[in-house]
Amino acid sequence: SQTIHQWPATLVQPVGSPLSLECTVEGTSNPNLYWYRQAAGRGLQLLFYSVGIGQISSEVPQNLSASRPQDRQFILSSKKLLLSDSGFYLCAVTSVDSLKVTDTQYFGPGTRLTVL
Amino acid sequence: GEDVEQSLFLSVREGDSSVINCTYTDSSSTYLYWYKQEPGAGLQLLTYIFSNMDMKQDQRLTVLLNKKDKHLSLRIADTQTGDSAIYFCAESIGGDDKIIFGKGTRLHILP
């Protein structure tokens, strides 16, 4: 089974500063990778997903961007953070289980971002 | 369109059964999921059901699917304090790479 790492675990950044959140996956190859944001008291918002190296689909236009430089590495970035970027950022991976044949998503531990 | 709806809060006494309900709109759903999120943590997959099934049981968890009404429920028997969390309902659409999540139901356990 796969293991998903996210860092940092928590981050406090001033408005206008850059951002880089990293997600790496072990134990699987050619996964689909996802970035979600969970704002306080709200559900999950899909930000980006990637089906392969260099392939990024953006779900919500905003000041964030994503990149996938390697098969099992997914990076979320911003050049200038806004107050509204505060939230809990979750990376997820789709693992197609050969027995269950399901595109179940598994989540990393998350990064808590506070923009002041 | 794609939409997954669930109530935001549920309070249950310890030892009673909890039933968390969810409705979805896309009839082409292939799999339906229940995830659990404890405070400050990522989402943990609890269980899933294929859309051609109507029930799945796993220890204290029972999932019921009414495909005609597009209604999914999660029953937790003998609810314990460790069950206190946010529960997300989600659906995957055949041929799509995305999973659609509900906003989550916060389960509160009363002593």
XYZ file of C-alpha atoms in Angstrom:
227
model
C 0.000 0.000 0.000
C 1.096 3.559 -0.628
C 2.391 6.103 1.870
C 1.776 9.812 1.367
C 4.073 12.421 2.866
C 3.289 16.095 3.125
C 5.464 18.892 4.451
C 5.550 21.086 6.199
C 2.862 19.991 8.652
C 2.103 23.570 9.655
C 3.057 26.905 8.163
C 2.459 30.531 9.078
C 3.165 32.997 6.292
C 2.601 36.746 5.803
C 0.344 38.043 3.055
C 2.258 38.501 -0.179
C 4.903 35.895 0.578
C 5.536 32.869 -1.668
C 4.402 29.341 -0.902
C 5.645 25.860 -1.667
C 3.950 22.758 -0.290
C 5.243 19.360 -1.176
C 3.616 15.969 -1.443
C 5.492 12.752 -2.160
C 4.142 9.261 -2.541
C 5.758 5.897 -1.905
C 4.603 2.418 -2.776
C 2.870 3.080 -6.056
C 3.722 4.167 -9.572
C 1.915 6.282 -12.167
C -0.618 7.509 -9.602
C -3.177 10.251 -10.093
C -2.353 13.016 -7.624
C -4.687 15.639 -6.165
C -4.489 18.833 -4.131
C -7.491 19.770 -2.000
C -8.081 22.720 0.295
C -10.310 22.544 3.328
C -11.203 25.959 4.722
C -12.393 26.248 8.330
C -15.868 24.749 8.715
C -16.140 23.936 5.026
C -15.857 20.868 2.852
C -13.107 19.848 0.494
C -12.341 21.944 -2.545
C -10.428 20.258 -5.352
C -7.680 22.619 -6.527
C -5.567 20.603 -8.956
C -5.102 17.081 -10.153
C -2.483 15.370 -12.249
C -2.611 12.135 -14.232
C 1.075 12.177 -15.119
C 4.392 14.042 -15.028
C 3.936 17.603 -16.215
C 0.172 17.175 -16.612
C -1.835 19.501 -14.390
C -5.568 20.166 -14.452
C -6.771 23.233 -12.594
C -10.230 23.154 -11.083
C -10.412 26.628 -9.601
C -8.784 29.760 -11.078
C -6.781 31.491 -8.353
C -3.302 32.576 -7.382
C -2.141 29.015 -6.740
C -0.328 26.734 -9.153
C 0.772 23.111 -9.110
C 3.583 21.171 -10.666
C 4.526 17.531 -10.964
C 8.233 17.316 -11.671
C 8.440 13.594 -10.905
C 6.021 10.679 -11.006
C 5.508 10.652 -7.245
C 6.007 14.308 -6.386
C 3.313 16.972 -6.447
C 4.000 20.579 -5.487
C 1.554 23.366 -4.692
C 2.892 26.905 -5.075
C 1.994 30.537 -4.935
C 3.973 33.651 -5.790
C 1.972 35.896 -3.454
C -0.267 34.521 -0.729
C -3.651 36.034 0.077
C -5.479 35.921 3.403
C -8.075 33.704 1.752
C -5.396 31.070 1.071
C -5.454 30.012 4.724
C -6.693 26.479 5.206
C -5.819 22.839 5.498
C -4.193 21.506 2.336
C -4.518 17.837 1.584
C -2.714 15.766 -0.994
C -4.399 12.623 -2.243
C -3.442 9.763 -4.491
C -5.580 7.396 -6.495
C -4.591 3.806 -6.183
C -6.136 1.340 -8.560
C -6.280 -1.855 -6.564
C -6.027 -4.818 -8.893
C -8.343 -6.829 -6.658
C -10.957 -4.193 -6.020
C -10.622 -2.273 -9.299
C -11.529 1.006 -7.719
C -10.050 4.470 -8.026
C -10.138 5.020 -4.299
C -8.413 8.146 -3.064
C -6.022 8.012 -0.126
C -5.044 11.150 1.710
C -1.874 12.526 3.219
C -1.723 14.018 6.727
C -2.241 17.570 5.469
C -0.551 20.961 5.867
C -2.146 23.654 8.002
C -1.466 27.034 6.370
C -2.194 30.291 8.170
C -1.748 33.505 6.225
C -1.488 36.614 8.419
C -24.615 18.216 -12.472
C -22.435 16.616 -9.858
C -23.420 17.249 -6.261
C -23.167 15.353 -2.997
C -25.278 16.539 -0.069
C -25.110 15.609 3.584
C -26.251 17.185 6.813
C -23.586 19.153 8.659
C -24.080 17.920 12.225
C -25.241 14.837 14.108
C -25.290 14.228 17.866
C -25.578 10.693 19.228
C -25.362 9.219 22.712
C -22.499 6.869 23.418
C -23.606 3.276 22.847
C -26.417 4.203 20.435
C -26.265 3.750 16.675
C -25.295 6.661 14.427
C -26.791 6.998 10.976
C -25.198 9.492 8.616
C -27.079 10.158 5.393
C -25.960 11.370 2.007
C -27.607 12.050 -1.337
C -25.905 12.316 -4.682
C -27.111 13.418 -8.082
C -25.034 11.673 -10.703
C -26.623 8.393 -11.790
C -23.412 7.267 -13.472
C -21.585 6.906 -10.150
C -19.456 3.792 -10.009
C -18.214 3.779 -6.424
C -19.466 5.551 -3.313
C -17.214 6.157 -0.341
C -17.245 7.076 3.301
C -14.203 8.862 4.729
C -13.478 9.820 8.333
C -11.498 12.897 9.337
C -10.319 13.274 12.915
C -9.274 16.738 14.135
C -6.140 18.040 12.442
C -5.684 14.924 10.326
C -6.152 13.863 6.749
C -9.075 11.830 5.509
C -9.136 8.132 6.248
C -11.050 5.783 3.978
C -13.603 3.890 6.056
C -15.411 1.878 3.458
C -16.757 1.979 -0.063
C -19.527 0.308 -2.013
C -19.860 -0.471 -5.670
C -22.926 1.069 -7.243
C -24.521 -2.279 -8.121
C -24.596 -3.334 -4.454
C -27.220 -2.301 -1.943
C -25.498 -3.158 1.326
C -22.056 -3.689 2.741
C -21.165 -4.536 6.343
C -17.774 -4.288 7.990
C -17.704 -4.845 11.762
C -19.589 -1.914 13.323
C -20.098 -0.190 9.972
C -23.039 -0.813 7.653
C -23.406 0.986 4.336
C -26.801 1.057 2.644
C -27.254 2.221 -0.929
C -30.604 3.071 -2.501
C -29.649 3.637 -6.103
C -33.177 4.540 -7.184
C -33.302 7.430 -4.705
C -29.534 8.132 -4.966
C -29.289 7.816 -1.200
C -26.323 6.471 0.746
C -26.117 5.954 4.484
C -23.485 4.946 6.994
C -24.581 3.269 10.200
C -22.137 3.015 13.081
C -23.300 0.525 15.697
C -22.467 1.011 19.393
C -21.068 4.520 18.820
C -17.977 5.267 20.892
C -16.114 8.444 21.782
C -13.432 7.553 19.231
C -16.040 7.819 16.505
C -16.219 11.563 17.023
C -15.047 13.024 13.700
C -16.217 14.503 10.412
C -17.575 11.930 7.980
C -17.412 12.628 4.257
C -19.550 10.968 1.644
C -18.019 10.837 -1.854
C -18.757 9.445 -5.276
C -16.571 8.574 -8.223
C -17.912 8.929 -11.709
C -17.112 6.273 -14.262
C -14.495 7.450 -16.744
C -13.586 10.504 -14.681
C -10.420 10.971 -12.634
C -12.180 12.937 -9.916
C -14.083 12.081 -6.778
C -16.870 14.390 -5.664
C -17.054 14.979 -1.914
C -19.880 16.164 0.281
C -19.204 18.915 2.814
C -18.940 16.440 5.665
C -21.089 15.570 8.690
C -19.629 16.350 12.104
C -20.536 13.528 14.501
C -20.671 14.556 18.152
C -20.855 11.897 20.850
C -22.875 12.681 23.960
C -21.890 10.983 27.240
